């Protein structure tokens, strides 16, 4: 998983490319590199291990590199350790073909062996060097820059967004993609290429989302597209409507904190787009009421936090719409042999729309004829394009690796899906339906209320900062909130934590409770709080320090339990939307207090486009 940027046009290329790469660091940040064709027609390459800042320093923010056409890369290692040698761009032996790549070439070993047999030598451990030399091989064979890329596509298996500079074609960038994102932008005097829109938003709002196996050819005069037969194709441009500010930190210390604070707006925006005049309007979804009536079950899949949204959805949809729901981890589901009726609705949840396992699960199911709905935040992403229908969450670009606002927007998507199914299938009355929609409209204000009192959570975090283990327990939807809360804590504070269905803890794991272990109980489900309180007491009697996150109307909480926060009252179906905000802030403050890199936690990346 990596980020790539390319630019050709009237400006000095390197500063534009480096600036673009800073917006893509969420895609990877263990090394970076840049290649620019200089005035004498040669291609200069500079690479540096570590964050992009190191490369910026070495090149004086790109000022040191002459030239108007170039490509850059920020890396998150897959093949070969993070090092200058393994960093992109990679080149052929005489430095006449230089490439950057995002994705994984799955058959790079046999390809490498074949190239070695033909006399090629390799200096790095990367699949990208193999890709570059494969392009070189076919370029030398056919003397055609387009043919070299189509041959590459015919021989390479896996995922790639590959951008190439040929010394013989100064001022031009050639690119091809399959299953890895790539967007191409243009202005009067130049053309841009990037893994994601924020990288080029400062320069242009006019973009093309490129398709699998499509070749893009960029020059200062414009952009051309070709298919695998090397025929030029027509393509419709899109205009980006995002505010450039939305991709910046906007005054907050970290993107994560900014994104946590954007949640009231994100929830409101997502609701406003799909609820009109007290009615859910799924007009843009390409799914009819007839479809919703005919599904006999719902299968939800995703990874990480997106999977956790599925766990919430399972409770809400089954309760309201009385239709069986299964939630499946995408990396498992893609290799399962499920028993299907053919009448299932597959819901794939993904912020980025590029997660390899989620995409693969979607493809497996589509091949079996199952109708799919993607809940995705990134417009034009691979999952969005592969699904039959798309619900675009309106979270805007999310930069912090740990997801917050996209998770919240996904929750709204699944609530609306539950209500839509319930209405069409007549499992709730019109009055209840309207009541639920009204209740949803109160969420932004309730979330704002929590944000306004975040110092309470900060204080609690400062008291807990030395804990080694934290257990989150709850039942029903509170359990679903627990698994997300625990993941947030692990991701950014590096404190070990477990999330358990409260009733399950005693079946083994309770042996880990020691004197002072922090056990956090989430109590928002009226019919279940008594049971969870009993489970909390079981841990307390084994030495746990118990704290609870409860809605204000929950009674019967023992006086000696620490109250972490009193949540505003909310219908139990939607309580995850407010409880999670407290837990996001708890994880955030712990991460800051422990001096961690909040937005770029160790070992993680925002978008996991590998298996
Ligand atoms: C990565 C991120 C997680 C995220 C998961 C799924 O592992 O670090 O925060 O939940 O991918 O990402 P997606 O883009 O599919 O929602």
XYZ file of C-alpha atoms and ligand atoms in Angstrom:
627
model
C 0.000 0.000 0.000
C 1.495 3.189 -1.154
C 0.712 6.560 -2.625
C 1.777 7.771 -6.047
C 1.749 11.209 -7.627
C 2.743 12.363 -11.100
C 2.902 15.755 -12.717
C 3.819 17.131 -16.119
C 3.305 20.704 -17.280
C 4.558 24.247 -16.977
C 5.643 24.171 -13.341
C 8.756 22.738 -11.751
C 7.559 19.189 -11.153
C 9.286 18.117 -7.931
C 7.653 20.637 -5.534
C 4.217 19.794 -6.960
C 4.831 16.061 -6.565
C 6.191 16.331 -3.030
C 3.304 18.533 -2.039
C 0.900 15.939 -3.439
C 2.671 13.133 -1.607
C 2.194 14.896 1.743
C -1.545 14.361 1.254
C -1.010 10.659 0.664
C 1.165 9.805 3.621
C -1.833 8.047 5.149
C -1.314 5.411 2.455
C 2.186 4.642 3.595
C 5.081 6.371 5.218
C 8.152 4.224 5.650
C 10.113 5.592 2.700
C 9.622 7.868 -0.270
C 11.152 8.761 -3.603
C 10.843 10.944 -6.650
C 11.983 10.858 -10.285
C 12.092 13.874 -12.586
C 13.195 14.180 -16.214
C 15.748 16.961 -16.125
C 16.544 19.578 -18.742
C 19.150 17.422 -20.425
C 16.608 14.644 -20.907
C 17.975 12.293 -18.236
C 15.870 11.038 -15.350
C 17.055 11.998 -11.857
C 15.949 9.788 -8.974
C 16.143 10.683 -5.280
C 14.946 8.346 -2.546
C 14.984 8.442 1.228
C 14.120 6.042 4.010
C 11.661 7.304 6.616
C 8.824 9.728 6.390
C 8.358 12.034 3.457
C 9.910 14.879 5.433
C 13.297 13.257 4.977
C 12.943 13.315 1.196
C 11.680 16.906 1.313
C 14.743 17.877 3.307
C 17.193 16.133 0.997
C 15.697 17.812 -2.073
C 14.949 21.192 -0.441
C 11.249 20.548 -0.968
C 11.988 19.585 -4.532
C 13.756 22.862 -5.424
C 16.976 20.939 -6.091
C 15.387 18.920 -8.856
C 15.080 20.559 -12.252
C 12.484 19.459 -14.734
C 8.807 19.720 -15.527
C 7.740 16.103 -15.574
C 8.052 13.540 -12.808
C 6.591 10.865 -10.565
C 6.793 10.309 -6.812
C 5.936 7.682 -4.268
C 5.377 7.215 -0.578
C 5.779 3.611 0.503
C 4.445 1.149 3.030
C 6.612 -1.923 2.694
C 5.180 -5.147 1.317
C 8.111 -6.804 -0.457
C 11.413 -5.979 1.177
C 12.103 -3.936 4.300
C 11.762 -0.163 4.313
C 15.084 1.049 2.888
C 16.411 3.477 0.329
C 17.187 0.578 -1.959
C 13.673 -0.809 -1.859
C 12.025 2.611 -2.041
C 10.432 3.658 -5.337
C 10.929 4.881 -8.046
C 12.604 1.862 -9.577
C 14.512 1.892 -12.843
C 15.933 -0.288 -15.585
C 19.668 -0.744 -15.954
C 20.385 2.345 -18.040
C 17.876 4.525 -16.178
C 15.773 5.104 -19.282
C 12.597 3.634 -17.808
C 11.569 4.630 -14.306
C 8.404 3.608 -12.459
C 6.418 3.945 -9.258
C 3.821 1.393 -8.232
C 1.056 0.866 -5.720
C -0.245 -2.663 -5.231
C 1.254 -6.122 -5.368
C 2.464 -8.122 -8.336
C 1.511 -11.597 -7.174
C 3.544 -13.534 -9.720
C 6.652 -11.405 -9.360
C 8.834 -14.402 -8.491
C 8.333 -16.323 -11.791
C 8.500 -13.042 -13.699
C 11.769 -12.193 -11.997
C 13.173 -15.645 -12.790
C 12.197 -15.228 -16.421
C 13.865 -11.816 -16.587
C 17.003 -13.166 -14.892
C 17.166 -15.889 -17.547
C 17.103 -13.093 -20.128
C 20.057 -11.389 -18.474
C 18.385 -8.929 -16.124
C 19.994 -8.137 -12.771
C 18.103 -6.964 -9.707
C 19.218 -4.569 -7.000
C 16.161 -4.640 -4.672
C 13.755 -7.136 -3.140
C 10.688 -5.436 -4.558
C 8.007 -6.582 -6.930
C 8.089 -3.072 -8.365
C 11.601 -3.442 -9.697
C 10.347 -6.582 -11.439
C 7.410 -4.614 -12.863
C 9.753 -1.899 -14.118
C 12.071 -4.379 -15.787
C 9.147 -6.224 -17.301
C 8.071 -2.946 -18.909
C 11.663 -2.437 -20.036
C 11.742 -5.920 -21.565
C 8.618 -5.325 -23.627
C 9.604 -1.791 -24.526
C 12.862 -3.065 -25.954
C 11.001 -5.825 -27.766
C 8.264 -3.707 -29.375
C 9.678 -0.195 -29.161
C 6.262 1.104 -28.189
C 5.548 2.662 -24.766
C 1.871 1.692 -24.886
C 2.567 -1.864 -25.979
C 5.078 -2.239 -23.141
C 2.289 -1.463 -20.676
C -0.320 -3.692 -22.309
C 2.201 -6.564 -22.352
C 2.946 -5.837 -18.714
C -0.796 -6.068 -17.972
C -1.043 -9.349 -19.854
C 1.814 -10.918 -17.921
C 1.553 -9.441 -14.427
C -0.968 -10.834 -11.966
C -2.126 -8.881 -8.942
C -2.974 -5.272 -8.301
C -1.198 -2.222 -9.552
C -1.324 1.455 -10.220
C 1.857 1.846 -12.222
C 3.207 5.174 -13.503
C 6.161 5.155 -15.881
C 8.605 7.711 -17.316
C 10.358 6.773 -20.568
C 13.478 8.730 -21.378
C 12.500 8.478 -25.049
C 9.239 10.331 -24.326
C 10.304 13.370 -22.308
C 7.453 15.365 -20.796
C 5.090 12.383 -20.774
C 3.858 10.045 -18.052
C 2.349 6.669 -18.955
C 0.243 4.812 -16.428
C -1.895 1.709 -16.103
C -3.927 0.366 -13.244
C -5.707 -2.715 -12.059
C -7.477 -2.909 -8.682
C -5.363 -0.125 -7.178
C -6.742 3.392 -7.220
C -5.599 6.061 -9.657
C -7.069 9.408 -10.496
C -5.898 11.659 -13.335
C -6.371 15.431 -13.206
C -5.821 18.157 -15.757
C -5.576 21.930 -16.090
C -4.813 24.167 -19.040
C -1.091 23.810 -18.754
C -0.578 20.458 -17.091
C -1.701 16.994 -16.075
C -1.633 15.198 -12.732
C -1.898 11.656 -11.561
C -2.428 10.397 -8.012
C -3.636 7.552 -5.856
C -6.212 9.815 -4.295
C -7.835 13.181 -4.918
C -6.432 15.248 -1.998
C -2.965 14.980 -3.561
C -3.967 17.101 -6.548
C -6.947 19.044 -5.248
C -4.853 22.150 -4.699
C -4.133 22.261 -8.436
C -7.263 20.988 -10.132
C -10.810 19.860 -9.566
C -11.174 18.288 -13.001
C -10.402 14.609 -12.851
C -10.836 11.274 -14.535
C -11.237 8.090 -12.507
C -9.333 5.530 -14.500
C -10.610 1.999 -15.032
C -8.927 -1.348 -14.741
C -6.555 -2.038 -17.629
C -6.884 1.507 -18.912
C -3.729 3.312 -19.961
C -3.383 7.020 -19.239
C -0.928 9.142 -21.171
C -0.235 12.526 -19.634
C 1.528 15.487 -21.209
C 1.488 19.252 -20.779
C -1.036 19.380 -23.626
C -3.571 17.090 -22.016
C -4.481 13.532 -21.172
C -5.257 10.597 -23.449
C -6.638 7.183 -22.578
C -6.157 3.860 -24.335
C -7.588 0.366 -23.968
C -5.596 -2.857 -24.028
C -5.720 -2.822 -27.842
C -3.967 0.542 -27.665
C -6.980 2.271 -29.180
C -7.681 5.718 -27.857
C -10.886 5.836 -25.771
C -13.303 8.588 -24.794
C -13.704 9.249 -21.107
C -16.045 11.403 -19.056
C -14.330 13.759 -16.620
C -15.719 14.409 -13.121
C -15.555 17.590 -11.103
C -14.497 17.322 -7.472
C -16.790 19.273 -5.188
C -14.820 18.785 -1.957
C -13.473 21.798 -0.222
C -9.650 21.783 -0.281
C -9.782 22.741 3.398
C -11.549 19.471 4.118
C -8.329 17.647 3.468
C -6.319 19.815 5.826
C -6.045 19.748 9.599
C -8.058 22.895 10.110
C -6.644 24.078 13.404
C -6.701 20.791 15.308
C -3.564 19.232 16.670
C -4.222 16.003 14.823
C -6.367 14.889 11.920
C -7.970 12.350 14.226
C -9.205 15.022 16.618
C -10.419 17.113 13.720
C -12.220 14.152 12.249
C -13.796 13.263 15.608
C -15.135 16.824 15.716
C -16.503 16.584 12.205
C -18.837 13.774 13.220
C -21.936 15.887 13.945
C -21.641 17.360 10.435
C -20.885 14.050 8.811
C -23.876 12.391 10.447
C -26.073 15.331 9.478
C -24.788 15.380 5.878
C -25.263 11.663 5.405
C -28.787 11.847 6.844
C -29.660 14.895 4.753
C -28.600 13.190 1.571
C -30.830 10.184 2.116
C -33.744 11.464 4.193
C -36.037 13.941 2.499
C -39.357 15.177 3.866
C -39.424 12.528 6.565
C -38.843 9.709 4.093
C -35.776 7.651 3.209
C -34.868 8.373 -0.387
C -32.614 5.692 -1.845
C -33.161 6.953 -5.372
C -29.437 7.184 -6.059
C -28.858 3.596 -4.913
C -30.143 1.660 -7.887
C -32.162 -0.678 -5.636
C -35.943 -0.730 -5.841
C -38.511 -1.371 -3.102
C -39.224 -4.606 -4.928
C -35.569 -5.606 -4.453
C -35.759 -4.832 -0.736
C -38.904 -6.975 -0.448
C -37.390 -9.934 -2.238
C -34.130 -10.394 -0.364
C -34.357 -13.351 1.976
C -31.328 -12.423 4.095
C -28.522 -9.919 4.429
C -24.822 -10.745 4.489
C -22.527 -7.976 5.647
C -18.797 -8.025 5.164
C -15.845 -5.709 5.731
C -12.560 -5.399 7.616
C -11.578 -3.682 10.848
C -13.929 -0.906 11.844
C -16.082 -1.462 8.777
C -16.683 -5.019 9.992
C -17.626 -3.597 13.387
C -20.285 -1.466 11.734
C -21.619 -4.724 10.333
C -21.876 -6.127 13.856
C -24.009 -3.138 14.902
C -26.060 -3.550 11.737
C -26.770 -7.174 12.508
C -28.554 -6.254 15.738
C -30.415 -3.279 14.265
C -31.546 -4.861 10.986
C -32.672 -8.120 12.545
C -34.602 -6.343 15.255
C -36.320 -3.829 12.998
C -36.676 -5.604 9.662
C -36.976 -9.217 10.884
C -34.714 -10.553 8.177
C -31.772 -12.855 8.944
C -28.416 -11.050 8.944
C -24.915 -12.522 8.985
C -21.740 -10.534 9.480
C -18.560 -11.919 8.038
C -14.931 -10.846 8.219
C -14.036 -10.248 4.572
C -10.645 -11.978 4.683
C -12.411 -15.134 5.878
C -15.521 -14.862 3.799
C -13.677 -14.626 0.514
C -12.372 -18.155 1.031
C -15.553 -19.663 2.414
C -17.929 -21.846 0.483
C -21.162 -20.396 1.821
C -24.573 -21.939 1.362
C -26.599 -19.414 -0.612
C -30.146 -19.170 -1.888
C -29.298 -16.517 -4.469
C -31.724 -14.094 -2.824
C -29.275 -12.554 -0.372
C -28.290 -8.912 -0.278
C -24.545 -8.579 0.180
C -23.512 -5.368 1.935
C -19.813 -4.541 1.644
C -18.695 -1.794 3.995
C -15.448 0.043 3.344
C -14.293 3.579 3.965
C -11.636 3.555 1.274
C -13.433 1.261 -1.133
C -10.035 -0.271 -1.857
C -9.549 -2.876 0.878
C -8.329 -5.946 -0.967
C -10.144 -8.542 1.130
C -13.453 -6.695 1.003
C -13.129 -6.261 -2.738
C -12.314 -9.940 -3.184
C -15.286 -11.020 -1.046
C -17.504 -8.806 -3.184
C -16.150 -10.301 -6.383
C -16.594 -13.867 -5.110
C -20.208 -13.188 -4.277
C -20.924 -11.259 -7.466
C -19.615 -14.214 -9.443
C -22.229 -16.322 -7.649
C -24.926 -13.909 -8.772
C -25.531 -12.253 -5.397
C -26.769 -8.680 -5.524
C -24.448 -6.272 -3.764
C -24.645 -2.912 -2.070
C -21.395 -1.116 -1.245
C -21.272 1.335 1.651
C -18.250 3.353 0.663
C -16.807 6.780 1.364
C -14.488 7.252 -1.598
C -16.280 8.081 -4.821
C -15.157 6.048 -7.801
C -13.240 3.552 -5.640
C -12.850 -0.058 -6.726
C -15.510 -1.469 -4.396
C -17.954 1.256 -5.409
C -17.444 0.372 -9.033
C -17.636 -3.362 -8.566
C -20.916 -3.344 -6.615
C -24.411 -3.331 -8.091
C -25.462 -0.426 -5.911
C -23.537 2.133 -3.859
C -24.418 4.064 -0.742
C -21.831 6.823 -0.582
C -21.259 7.954 2.979
C -20.657 11.670 3.132
C -17.716 11.698 5.503
C -15.311 13.568 3.201
C -11.652 12.562 3.043
C -10.462 10.841 6.178
C -6.746 11.245 6.772
C -6.098 9.821 10.218
C -5.349 6.122 9.959
C -7.727 5.297 12.807
C -11.177 5.797 11.376
C -13.732 7.854 13.281
C -15.988 9.949 11.085
C -16.217 7.353 8.321
C -17.259 4.765 10.927
C -19.971 7.140 12.140
C -21.221 7.751 8.615
C -21.287 4.003 7.973
C -23.462 3.545 11.055
C -25.970 5.992 9.577
C -25.945 4.033 6.327
C -26.812 0.769 8.061
C -29.500 2.386 10.236
C -31.154 3.756 7.101
C -30.838 0.396 5.425
C -32.507 -1.236 8.446
C -35.337 1.284 8.388
C -35.803 0.975 4.657
C -36.004 -2.811 4.853
C -38.367 -2.555 7.829
C -40.662 -0.158 6.043
C -40.806 -2.026 2.766
C -41.286 -5.342 4.512
C -43.855 -3.778 6.854
C -42.211 -4.946 10.045
C -42.592 -1.587 11.784
C -45.512 0.810 11.803
C -45.392 4.082 9.922
C -45.368 5.857 13.286
C -42.351 3.983 14.556
C -40.610 4.549 11.239
C -41.154 8.298 11.455
C -40.156 8.241 15.122
C -36.860 6.516 14.316
C -36.066 9.057 11.606
C -36.699 11.869 14.080
C -34.489 10.165 16.620
C -31.696 9.885 14.060
C -31.944 13.620 13.444
C -31.087 14.226 17.125
C -27.741 12.404 16.895
C -25.609 15.335 15.623
C -26.578 17.481 18.603
C -25.975 14.651 21.061
C -22.535 14.039 19.592
C -21.768 17.762 19.826
C -22.733 17.621 23.506
C -20.119 14.910 24.113
C -17.465 16.871 22.219
C -18.248 19.932 24.325
C -17.420 17.968 27.488
C -14.371 16.153 26.247
C -12.211 17.392 29.129
C -13.996 14.844 31.373
C -12.753 12.095 29.082
C -9.288 13.633 28.921
C -9.103 13.609 32.729
C -10.143 9.969 32.875
C -7.543 9.123 30.214
C -4.796 10.868 32.178
C -5.618 8.745 35.231
C -5.555 5.551 33.145
C -2.480 6.189 31.068
C -0.284 3.590 32.743
C -2.715 0.687 32.477
C -1.321 -2.340 30.718
C -4.612 -4.064 29.919
C -8.116 -2.828 29.331
C -11.254 -4.934 28.932
C -14.365 -3.582 27.261
C -17.541 -5.475 28.015
C -21.161 -5.053 26.995
C -24.119 -6.902 25.569
C -26.004 -6.531 22.312
C -25.197 -3.293 20.514
C -22.986 -2.359 23.462
C -20.849 -5.370 22.622
C -20.554 -4.074 19.053
C -19.411 -0.715 20.450
C -16.917 -2.542 22.657
C -15.134 -4.207 19.753
C -14.739 -0.882 17.970
C -13.641 0.869 21.195
C -11.055 -1.796 21.851
C -9.706 -1.576 18.299
C -9.390 2.222 18.575
C -7.458 1.867 21.815
C -5.115 -0.764 20.408
C -4.542 1.079 17.140
C -3.350 4.359 18.573
C -2.465 3.958 22.266
C -0.750 0.544 21.866
C -2.370 -0.556 25.135
C -3.444 -4.158 25.067
C -7.188 -4.498 25.217
C -9.912 -7.039 24.725
C -13.558 -6.637 23.871
C -15.893 -9.267 25.198
C -19.570 -9.979 25.117
C -20.145 -9.422 28.836
C -21.608 -12.877 29.421
C -18.733 -14.611 27.678
C -15.879 -13.222 29.757
C -16.366 -15.732 32.548
C -15.781 -18.616 30.155
C -12.034 -18.401 30.401
C -10.785 -14.899 29.822
C -11.763 -13.668 33.268
C -8.597 -15.426 34.473
C -6.677 -12.437 33.077
C -8.340 -9.984 35.464
C -5.862 -8.874 38.103
C -5.736 -6.228 40.767
C -6.274 -2.891 39.042
C -7.101 -4.205 35.552
C -9.353 -1.619 33.951
C -12.730 -3.049 32.924
C -14.948 -0.659 31.007
C -18.619 -1.521 30.830
C -20.865 0.014 28.205
C -24.468 0.286 29.357
C -26.967 1.684 26.899
C -29.294 -1.253 26.278
C -32.004 -0.968 28.910
C -33.057 -4.592 28.842
C -29.475 -5.812 29.240
C -27.828 -3.450 31.718
C -28.641 -5.504 34.803
C -26.937 -8.509 33.280
C -23.880 -6.509 32.310
C -23.686 -4.945 35.764
C -23.578 -8.467 37.238
C -20.718 -9.329 34.894
C -18.901 -6.151 35.892
C -19.279 -7.108 39.539
C -17.732 -10.491 38.762
C -14.629 -8.712 37.518
C -14.633 -6.262 40.415
C -14.587 -9.088 42.914
C -11.439 -10.342 41.170
C -9.691 -7.028 41.629
C -10.745 -5.091 38.495
C -11.063 -1.344 38.491
C -14.526 -0.909 36.952
C -15.652 2.152 35.029
C -18.878 2.516 33.099
C -20.095 4.442 30.120
C -23.853 4.619 30.510
C -26.805 6.600 29.231
C -28.130 9.052 31.787
C -31.346 7.115 32.402
C -29.651 3.825 33.317
C -30.401 2.954 36.935
C -28.820 0.503 39.335
C -25.153 1.268 38.700
C -23.256 0.445 41.930
C -21.974 3.574 43.653
C -18.379 2.336 43.686
C -18.209 1.998 39.864
C -16.383 4.906 38.303
C -18.594 6.866 35.861
C -16.590 7.609 32.771
C -19.284 9.710 31.105
C -23.028 10.116 31.225
C -24.421 9.763 27.720
C -27.533 11.620 26.584
C -30.603 9.419 26.263
C -31.013 7.833 22.851
C -33.017 5.004 21.335
C -31.019 1.844 22.019
C -30.781 0.948 18.319
C -28.631 4.007 17.678
C -26.607 4.215 20.889
C -23.372 3.054 19.203
C -23.280 6.422 17.439
C -22.847 8.323 20.661
C -21.065 5.811 22.890
C -18.293 5.329 20.361
C -17.451 9.047 20.375
C -16.472 8.868 24.053
C -14.307 5.844 23.343
C -12.678 7.490 20.322
C -11.740 10.437 22.536
C -10.517 8.112 25.288
C -8.208 6.353 22.820
C -7.133 9.685 21.316
C -6.164 11.256 24.643
C -4.300 8.143 25.754
C -2.368 8.159 22.506
C -1.418 11.818 22.935
C -0.488 11.335 26.598
C 1.748 8.426 25.709
C 3.503 10.489 23.063
C 2.412 8.362 20.112
C 2.075 9.435 16.517
C -1.728 9.647 16.660
C -2.480 9.997 12.962
C 0.089 7.479 11.804
C 0.226 4.673 14.302
C 3.019 2.165 14.009
C 2.567 -0.848 11.713
C -0.741 0.396 10.305
C -1.890 2.012 7.122
C -5.108 3.668 6.142
C -5.986 1.631 3.168
C -4.959 -2.016 3.008
C -4.851 -2.959 -0.646
C -3.030 -6.231 -0.029
C -4.290 -9.525 1.335
C -7.325 -0.727 7.750
C -7.520 0.467 8.661
C -8.769 0.271 9.525
C -9.961 0.036 8.638
C -9.747 -1.170 7.726
C -10.829 -1.289 6.672
O -6.922 -1.824 8.490
O -6.389 0.661 9.472
O -8.989 1.444 10.317
O -11.113 -0.144 9.425
O -8.512 -1.035 7.019
O -10.728 -0.200 5.795
P -11.859 0.240 4.797
O -11.245 1.325 3.986
O -12.222 -0.964 3.990
O -13.003 0.717 5.625
